[in-house]
Short mmCIF file of C-alpha atoms in Angstrom, two decimals:
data_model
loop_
_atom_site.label_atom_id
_atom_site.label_comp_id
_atom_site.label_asym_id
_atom_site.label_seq_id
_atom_site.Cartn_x
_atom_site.Cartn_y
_atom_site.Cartn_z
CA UNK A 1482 84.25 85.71 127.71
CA UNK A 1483 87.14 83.00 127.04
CA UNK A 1484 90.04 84.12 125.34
CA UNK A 1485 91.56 82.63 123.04
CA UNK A 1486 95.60 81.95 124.48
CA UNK A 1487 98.09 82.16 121.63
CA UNK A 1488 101.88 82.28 121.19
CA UNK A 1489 104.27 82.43 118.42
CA UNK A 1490 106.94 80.54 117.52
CA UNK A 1491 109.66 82.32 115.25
CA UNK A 1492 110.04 85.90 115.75
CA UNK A 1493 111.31 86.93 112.15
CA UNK A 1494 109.16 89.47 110.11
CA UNK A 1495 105.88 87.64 110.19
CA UNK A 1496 106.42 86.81 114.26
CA UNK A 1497 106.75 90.70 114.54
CA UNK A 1498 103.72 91.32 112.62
CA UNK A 1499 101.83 89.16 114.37
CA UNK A 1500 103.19 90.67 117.82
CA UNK A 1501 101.88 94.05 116.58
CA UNK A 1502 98.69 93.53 115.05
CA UNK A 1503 97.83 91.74 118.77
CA UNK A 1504 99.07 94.97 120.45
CA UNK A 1505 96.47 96.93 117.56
CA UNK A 1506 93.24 94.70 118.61
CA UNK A 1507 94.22 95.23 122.69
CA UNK A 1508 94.51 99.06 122.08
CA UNK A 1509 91.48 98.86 120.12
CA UNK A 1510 89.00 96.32 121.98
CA UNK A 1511 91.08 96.51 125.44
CA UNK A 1512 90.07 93.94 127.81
CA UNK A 1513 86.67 92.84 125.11
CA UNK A 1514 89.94 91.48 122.96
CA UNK A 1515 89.26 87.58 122.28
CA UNK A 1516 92.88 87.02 122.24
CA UNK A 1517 95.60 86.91 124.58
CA UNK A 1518 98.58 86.37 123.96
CA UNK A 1519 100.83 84.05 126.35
CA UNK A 1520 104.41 83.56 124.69
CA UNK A 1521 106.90 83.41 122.34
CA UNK A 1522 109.30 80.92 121.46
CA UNK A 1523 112.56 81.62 120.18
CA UNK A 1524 115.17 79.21 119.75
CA UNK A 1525 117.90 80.09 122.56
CA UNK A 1526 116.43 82.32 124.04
CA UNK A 1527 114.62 83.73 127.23
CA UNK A 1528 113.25 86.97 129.03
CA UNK A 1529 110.42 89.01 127.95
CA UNK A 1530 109.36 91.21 124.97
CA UNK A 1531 106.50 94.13 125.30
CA UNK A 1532 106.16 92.03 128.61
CA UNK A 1533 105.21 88.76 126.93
CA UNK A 1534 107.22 86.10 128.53
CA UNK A 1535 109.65 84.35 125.61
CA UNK A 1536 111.11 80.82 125.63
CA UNK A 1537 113.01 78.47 123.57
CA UNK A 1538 110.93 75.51 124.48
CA UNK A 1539 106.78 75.70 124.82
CA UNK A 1540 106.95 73.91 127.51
CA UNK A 1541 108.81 76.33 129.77
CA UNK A 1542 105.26 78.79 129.70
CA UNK A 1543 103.48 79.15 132.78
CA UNK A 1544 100.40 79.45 130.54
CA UNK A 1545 99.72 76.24 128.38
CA UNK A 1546 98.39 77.93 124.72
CA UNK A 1547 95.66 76.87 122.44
CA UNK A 1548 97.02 77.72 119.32
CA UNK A 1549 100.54 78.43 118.57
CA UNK A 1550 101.44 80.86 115.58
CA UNK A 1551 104.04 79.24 113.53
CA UNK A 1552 105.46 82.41 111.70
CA UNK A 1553 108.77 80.36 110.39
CA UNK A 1554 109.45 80.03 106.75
CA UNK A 1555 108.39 76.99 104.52
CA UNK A 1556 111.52 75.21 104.77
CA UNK A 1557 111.72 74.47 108.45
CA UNK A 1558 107.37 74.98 109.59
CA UNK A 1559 106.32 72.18 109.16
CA UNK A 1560 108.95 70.51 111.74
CA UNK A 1561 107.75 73.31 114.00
CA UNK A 1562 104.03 72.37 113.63
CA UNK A 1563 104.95 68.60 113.88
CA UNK A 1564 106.34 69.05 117.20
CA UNK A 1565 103.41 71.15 119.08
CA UNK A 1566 100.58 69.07 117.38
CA UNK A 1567 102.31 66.10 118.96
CA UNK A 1568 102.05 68.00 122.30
CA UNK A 1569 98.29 68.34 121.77
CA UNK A 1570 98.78 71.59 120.65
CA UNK A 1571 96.78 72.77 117.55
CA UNK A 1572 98.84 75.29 115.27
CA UNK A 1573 98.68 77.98 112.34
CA UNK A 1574 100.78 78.09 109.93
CA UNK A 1575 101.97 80.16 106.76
CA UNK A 1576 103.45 77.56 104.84
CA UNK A 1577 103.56 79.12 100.99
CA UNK A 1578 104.66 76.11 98.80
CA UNK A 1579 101.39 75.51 96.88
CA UNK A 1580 102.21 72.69 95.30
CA UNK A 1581 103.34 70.83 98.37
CA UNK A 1582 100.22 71.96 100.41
CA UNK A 1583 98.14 69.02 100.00
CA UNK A 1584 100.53 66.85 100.40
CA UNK A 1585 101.14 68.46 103.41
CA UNK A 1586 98.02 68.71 104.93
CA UNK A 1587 97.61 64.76 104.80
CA UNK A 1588 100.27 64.38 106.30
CA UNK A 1589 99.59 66.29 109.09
CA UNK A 1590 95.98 65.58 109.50
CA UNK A 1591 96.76 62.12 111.14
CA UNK A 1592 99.15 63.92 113.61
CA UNK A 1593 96.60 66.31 114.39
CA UNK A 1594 94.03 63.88 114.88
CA UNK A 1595 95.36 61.53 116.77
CA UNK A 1596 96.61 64.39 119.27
CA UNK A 1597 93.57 65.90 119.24
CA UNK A 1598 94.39 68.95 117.97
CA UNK A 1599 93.29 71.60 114.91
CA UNK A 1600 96.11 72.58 112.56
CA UNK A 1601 95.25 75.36 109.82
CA UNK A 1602 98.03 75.03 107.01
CA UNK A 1603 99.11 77.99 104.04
CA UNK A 1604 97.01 81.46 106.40
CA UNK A 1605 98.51 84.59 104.98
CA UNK A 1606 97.11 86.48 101.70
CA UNK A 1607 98.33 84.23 98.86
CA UNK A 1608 97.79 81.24 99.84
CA UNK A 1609 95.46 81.98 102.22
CA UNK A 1610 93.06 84.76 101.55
CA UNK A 1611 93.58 84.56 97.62
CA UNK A 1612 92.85 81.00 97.95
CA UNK A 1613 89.24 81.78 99.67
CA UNK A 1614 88.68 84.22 96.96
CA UNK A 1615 89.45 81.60 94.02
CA UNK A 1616 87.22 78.92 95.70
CA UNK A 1617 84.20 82.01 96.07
CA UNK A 1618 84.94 82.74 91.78
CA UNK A 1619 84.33 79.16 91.15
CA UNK A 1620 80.63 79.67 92.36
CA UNK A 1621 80.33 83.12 91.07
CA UNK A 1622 81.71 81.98 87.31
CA UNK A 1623 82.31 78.03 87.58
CA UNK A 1624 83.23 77.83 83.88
CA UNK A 1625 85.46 81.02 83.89
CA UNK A 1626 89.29 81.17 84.21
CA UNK A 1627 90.61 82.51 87.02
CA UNK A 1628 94.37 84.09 86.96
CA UNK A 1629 96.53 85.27 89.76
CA UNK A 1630 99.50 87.80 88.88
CA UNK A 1631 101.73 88.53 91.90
CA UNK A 1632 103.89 91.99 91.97
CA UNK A 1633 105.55 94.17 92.34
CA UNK A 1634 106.94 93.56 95.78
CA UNK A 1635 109.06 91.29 97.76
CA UNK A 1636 108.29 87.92 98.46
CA UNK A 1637 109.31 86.75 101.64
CA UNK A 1638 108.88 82.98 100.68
CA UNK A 1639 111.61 83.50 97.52
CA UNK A 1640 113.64 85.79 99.46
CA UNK A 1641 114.64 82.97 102.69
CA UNK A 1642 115.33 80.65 100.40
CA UNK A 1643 118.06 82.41 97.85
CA UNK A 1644 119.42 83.52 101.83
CA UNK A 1645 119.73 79.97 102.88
CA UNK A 1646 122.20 79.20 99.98
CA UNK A 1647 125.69 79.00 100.80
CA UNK A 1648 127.45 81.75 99.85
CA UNK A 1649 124.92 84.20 99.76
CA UNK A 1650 125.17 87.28 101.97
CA UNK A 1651 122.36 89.07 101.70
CA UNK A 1652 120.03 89.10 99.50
CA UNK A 1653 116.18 89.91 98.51
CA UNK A 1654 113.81 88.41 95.85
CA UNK A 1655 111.44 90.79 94.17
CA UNK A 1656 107.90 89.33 92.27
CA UNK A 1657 107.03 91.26 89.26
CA UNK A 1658 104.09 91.03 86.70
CA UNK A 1659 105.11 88.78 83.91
CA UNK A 1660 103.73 89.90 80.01
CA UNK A 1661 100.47 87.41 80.65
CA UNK A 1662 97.97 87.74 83.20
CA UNK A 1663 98.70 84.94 85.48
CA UNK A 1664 102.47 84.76 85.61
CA UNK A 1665 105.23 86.47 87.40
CA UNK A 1666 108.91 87.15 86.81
CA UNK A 1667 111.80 87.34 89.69
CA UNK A 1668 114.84 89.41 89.90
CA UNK A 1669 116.91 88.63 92.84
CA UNK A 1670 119.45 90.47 94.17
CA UNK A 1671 122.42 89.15 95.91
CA UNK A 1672 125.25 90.10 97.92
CA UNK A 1673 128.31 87.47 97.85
CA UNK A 1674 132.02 87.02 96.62
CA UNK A 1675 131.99 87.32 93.57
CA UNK A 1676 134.11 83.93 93.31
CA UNK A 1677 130.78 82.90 93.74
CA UNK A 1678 129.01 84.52 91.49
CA UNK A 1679 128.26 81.85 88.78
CA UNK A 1680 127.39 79.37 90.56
CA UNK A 1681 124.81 81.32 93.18
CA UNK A 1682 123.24 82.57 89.59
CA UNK A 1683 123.09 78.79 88.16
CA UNK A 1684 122.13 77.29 91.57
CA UNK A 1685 118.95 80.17 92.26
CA UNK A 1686 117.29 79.94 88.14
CA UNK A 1687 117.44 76.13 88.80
CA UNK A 1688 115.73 76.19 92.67
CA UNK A 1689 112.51 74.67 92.79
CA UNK A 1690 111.27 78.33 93.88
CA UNK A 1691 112.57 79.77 90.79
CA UNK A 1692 112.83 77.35 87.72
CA UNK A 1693 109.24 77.90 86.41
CA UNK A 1694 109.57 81.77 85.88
CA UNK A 1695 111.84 83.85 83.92
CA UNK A 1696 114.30 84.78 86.76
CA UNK A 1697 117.17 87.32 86.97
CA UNK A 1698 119.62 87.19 88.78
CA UNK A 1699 121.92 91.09 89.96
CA UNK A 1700 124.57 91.02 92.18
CA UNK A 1701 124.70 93.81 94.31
CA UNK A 1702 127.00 95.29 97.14
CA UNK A 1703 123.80 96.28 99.54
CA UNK A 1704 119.96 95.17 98.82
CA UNK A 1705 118.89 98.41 100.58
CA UNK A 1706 117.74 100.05 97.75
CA UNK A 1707 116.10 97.34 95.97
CA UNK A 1708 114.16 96.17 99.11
CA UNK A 1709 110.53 96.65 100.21
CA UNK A 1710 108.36 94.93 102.53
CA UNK A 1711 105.26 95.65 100.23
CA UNK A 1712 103.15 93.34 97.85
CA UNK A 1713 100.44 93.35 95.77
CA UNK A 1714 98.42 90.62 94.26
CA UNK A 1715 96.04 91.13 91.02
CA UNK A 1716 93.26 88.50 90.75
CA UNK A 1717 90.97 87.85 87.80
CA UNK A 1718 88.33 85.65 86.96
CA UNK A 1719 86.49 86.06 83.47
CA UNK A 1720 83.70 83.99 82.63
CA UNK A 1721 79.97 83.44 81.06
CA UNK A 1722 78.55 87.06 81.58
CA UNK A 1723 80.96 87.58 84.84
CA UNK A 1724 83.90 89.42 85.14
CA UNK A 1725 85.67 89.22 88.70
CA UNK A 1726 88.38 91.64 89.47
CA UNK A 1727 90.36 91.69 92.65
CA UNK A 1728 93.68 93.92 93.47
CA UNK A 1729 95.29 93.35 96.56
CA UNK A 1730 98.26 95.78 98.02
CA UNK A 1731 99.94 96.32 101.57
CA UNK A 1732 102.43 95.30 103.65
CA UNK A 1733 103.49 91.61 102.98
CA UNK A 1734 104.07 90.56 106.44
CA UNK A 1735 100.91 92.30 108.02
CA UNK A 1736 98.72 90.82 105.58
CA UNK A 1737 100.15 87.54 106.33
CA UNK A 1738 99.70 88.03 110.32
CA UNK A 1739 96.28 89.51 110.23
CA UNK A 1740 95.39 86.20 108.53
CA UNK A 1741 97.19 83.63 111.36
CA UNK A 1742 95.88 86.24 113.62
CA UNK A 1743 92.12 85.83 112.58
CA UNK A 1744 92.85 81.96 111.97
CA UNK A 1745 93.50 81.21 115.43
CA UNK A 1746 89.73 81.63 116.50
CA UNK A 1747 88.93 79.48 113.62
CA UNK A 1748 91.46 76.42 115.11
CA UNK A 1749 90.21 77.00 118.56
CA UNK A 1750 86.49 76.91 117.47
CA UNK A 1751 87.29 73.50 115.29
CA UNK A 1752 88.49 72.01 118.19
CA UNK A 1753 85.94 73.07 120.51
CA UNK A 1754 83.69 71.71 118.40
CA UNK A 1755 85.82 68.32 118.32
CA UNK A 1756 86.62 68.63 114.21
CA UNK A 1757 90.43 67.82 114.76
CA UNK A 1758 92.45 67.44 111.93
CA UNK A 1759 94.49 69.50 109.61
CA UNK A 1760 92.65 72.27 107.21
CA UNK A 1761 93.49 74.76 104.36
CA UNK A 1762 91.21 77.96 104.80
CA UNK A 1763 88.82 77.17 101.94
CA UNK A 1764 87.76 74.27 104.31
CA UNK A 1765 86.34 76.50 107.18
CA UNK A 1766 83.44 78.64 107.76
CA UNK A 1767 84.88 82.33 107.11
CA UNK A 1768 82.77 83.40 109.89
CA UNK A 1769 84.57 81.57 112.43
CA UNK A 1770 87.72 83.37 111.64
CA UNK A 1771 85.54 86.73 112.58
CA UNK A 1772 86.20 88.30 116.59
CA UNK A 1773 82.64 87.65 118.41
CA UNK A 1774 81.16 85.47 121.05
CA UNK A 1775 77.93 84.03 119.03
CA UNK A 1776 77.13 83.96 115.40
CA UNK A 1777 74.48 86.81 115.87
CA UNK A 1778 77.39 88.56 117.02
CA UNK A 1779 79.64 87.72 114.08
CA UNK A 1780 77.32 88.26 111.93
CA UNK A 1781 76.56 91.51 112.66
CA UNK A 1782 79.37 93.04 112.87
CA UNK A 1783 80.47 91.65 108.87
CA UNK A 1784 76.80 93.90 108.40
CA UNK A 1785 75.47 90.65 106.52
#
């Protein structure tokens, strides 16, 4: 059997998660794993971590890898996945700015095809898995409404980018159900001066992030016990004679790098296959995101 190689770039939360659930599938499927993972790359540094070899530059790795897990936040991936793709190096990505994402994957869709590489754009539960499920309710009920209400739990999107303002400290961003299915509220806790108080609160309600949903705004002298690294999602779709109703809970992070995790077999099939380019989810056979040689295989182990 081929494996798959991967590594990530950016070991932050999501880089972590997807170090672990690789560790889960090799304790579970040992050597049948179609994975392996080759590297990580970190910026400055070098050495190893649970003996995986980790570099600041992709091309230091002994082993060249298929598909590199871009686990960096919105801000800054798409730089990251600009750079491998131009190495001929096809890429997953959590990028979780929907209104930017097609935009985004046009943009990168010439890079990937004229490298001729795969690059899957937005994995992770919401967008990502959500995203899949919204596309399946618009066959189920095509004239319903469907209606996504995030919370409670932290968003890790919301919560990097109050930390990259200047000034803040520390700080986390929690989601909460809003009065109406479909929307959300924020309250965002903050550590900083409080000289700086004012304007942190002015400059967070009016961040792109932030501006569309009633947002408040604490400051705080420790986020400890206001943080979590859980999330839920609540998704509903009512329509003609159908009613679709979806919760989704767990661990934010690990449901963002089982996705990537699961993606990468989908990006090395594409490419196999010669279908380079740049992709949301929704545009790819679910079953190639499933572990298994053939699609007898596949398909029998989703018990079809």
């Amino acid at each position: 059997m081929q494996k798959i190689k991967i590594a990530i770039s950016s070991f932050g939360n999501i880089g972590q998660a997807i170090l672990q659930t690789h560790l889960d599938h090799v304790a579970k499927f040992g050597s049948k794993n179609d994975i392996s993972l080759v590297g990580i790359i970190r910026r400055n540094v070098t050495g190893k971590s649970n003996g995986v070899p980790v570099v600041s530059d992709v091309r230091a790795l002994k082993v060249k890898p298929d598909v590199i897990l871009c686990a960096g936040p919105s801000g800054c991936v798409k730089e990251d996945v600009k750079k491998f793709l131009s190495l001929g190096i096809s890429t997953v990505d959590c990028f979780d700015s929907h209104p930017k994402i097609v935009k985004y994957r046009e943009d990168l869709g010439k890079l990937a095809v004229k490298n001729h590489a795969v690059s899957i754009l937005a994995t992770g539960w919401d967008p990502g898995f959500d995203s899949i499920q919204r596309a399946l309710f618009m066959q189920l009920s095509p004239l319903g409404e469907t209606l996504t209400t995030f919370g409670p739990g932290r968003s890790m999107g919301h919560t990097t980018e109050v930390k990259a303002i200047e000034g803040v400290k520390d700080a986390v961003s929690l989601t909460l159900p809003g009065s109406k299915p479909g929307t959300q509220r924020r309250e965002v806790y903050v550590v900083a001066d409080k000289s700086q108080h004012q304007r942190l609160e002015k400059e967070i309600k009016n961040h792109p992030y932030f501006v569309k949903d009633l947002t408040v705004v604490k400051f705080v002298s420790s986020i400890a016990k206001h943080d979590t690294n859980k999330h839920k999602g609540h998704l509903i779709n009512s329509g003609k004679d159908v009613k679709v109703d979806i919760t989704l809970s767990g661990v934010n992070p690990v449901m963002t790098a089982n996705v990537m995790y699961a993606a990468a077999r989908a990006v090395f099939r594409a490419r196999a296959e010669k279908r380079f380019g740049c992709f949301t989810v929704v545009e790819l056979a679910p079953l190639d995101f499933i572990q298994g040689a053939t699609v007898k295989e596949r398909l029998q182990r989703i018990k079809y």
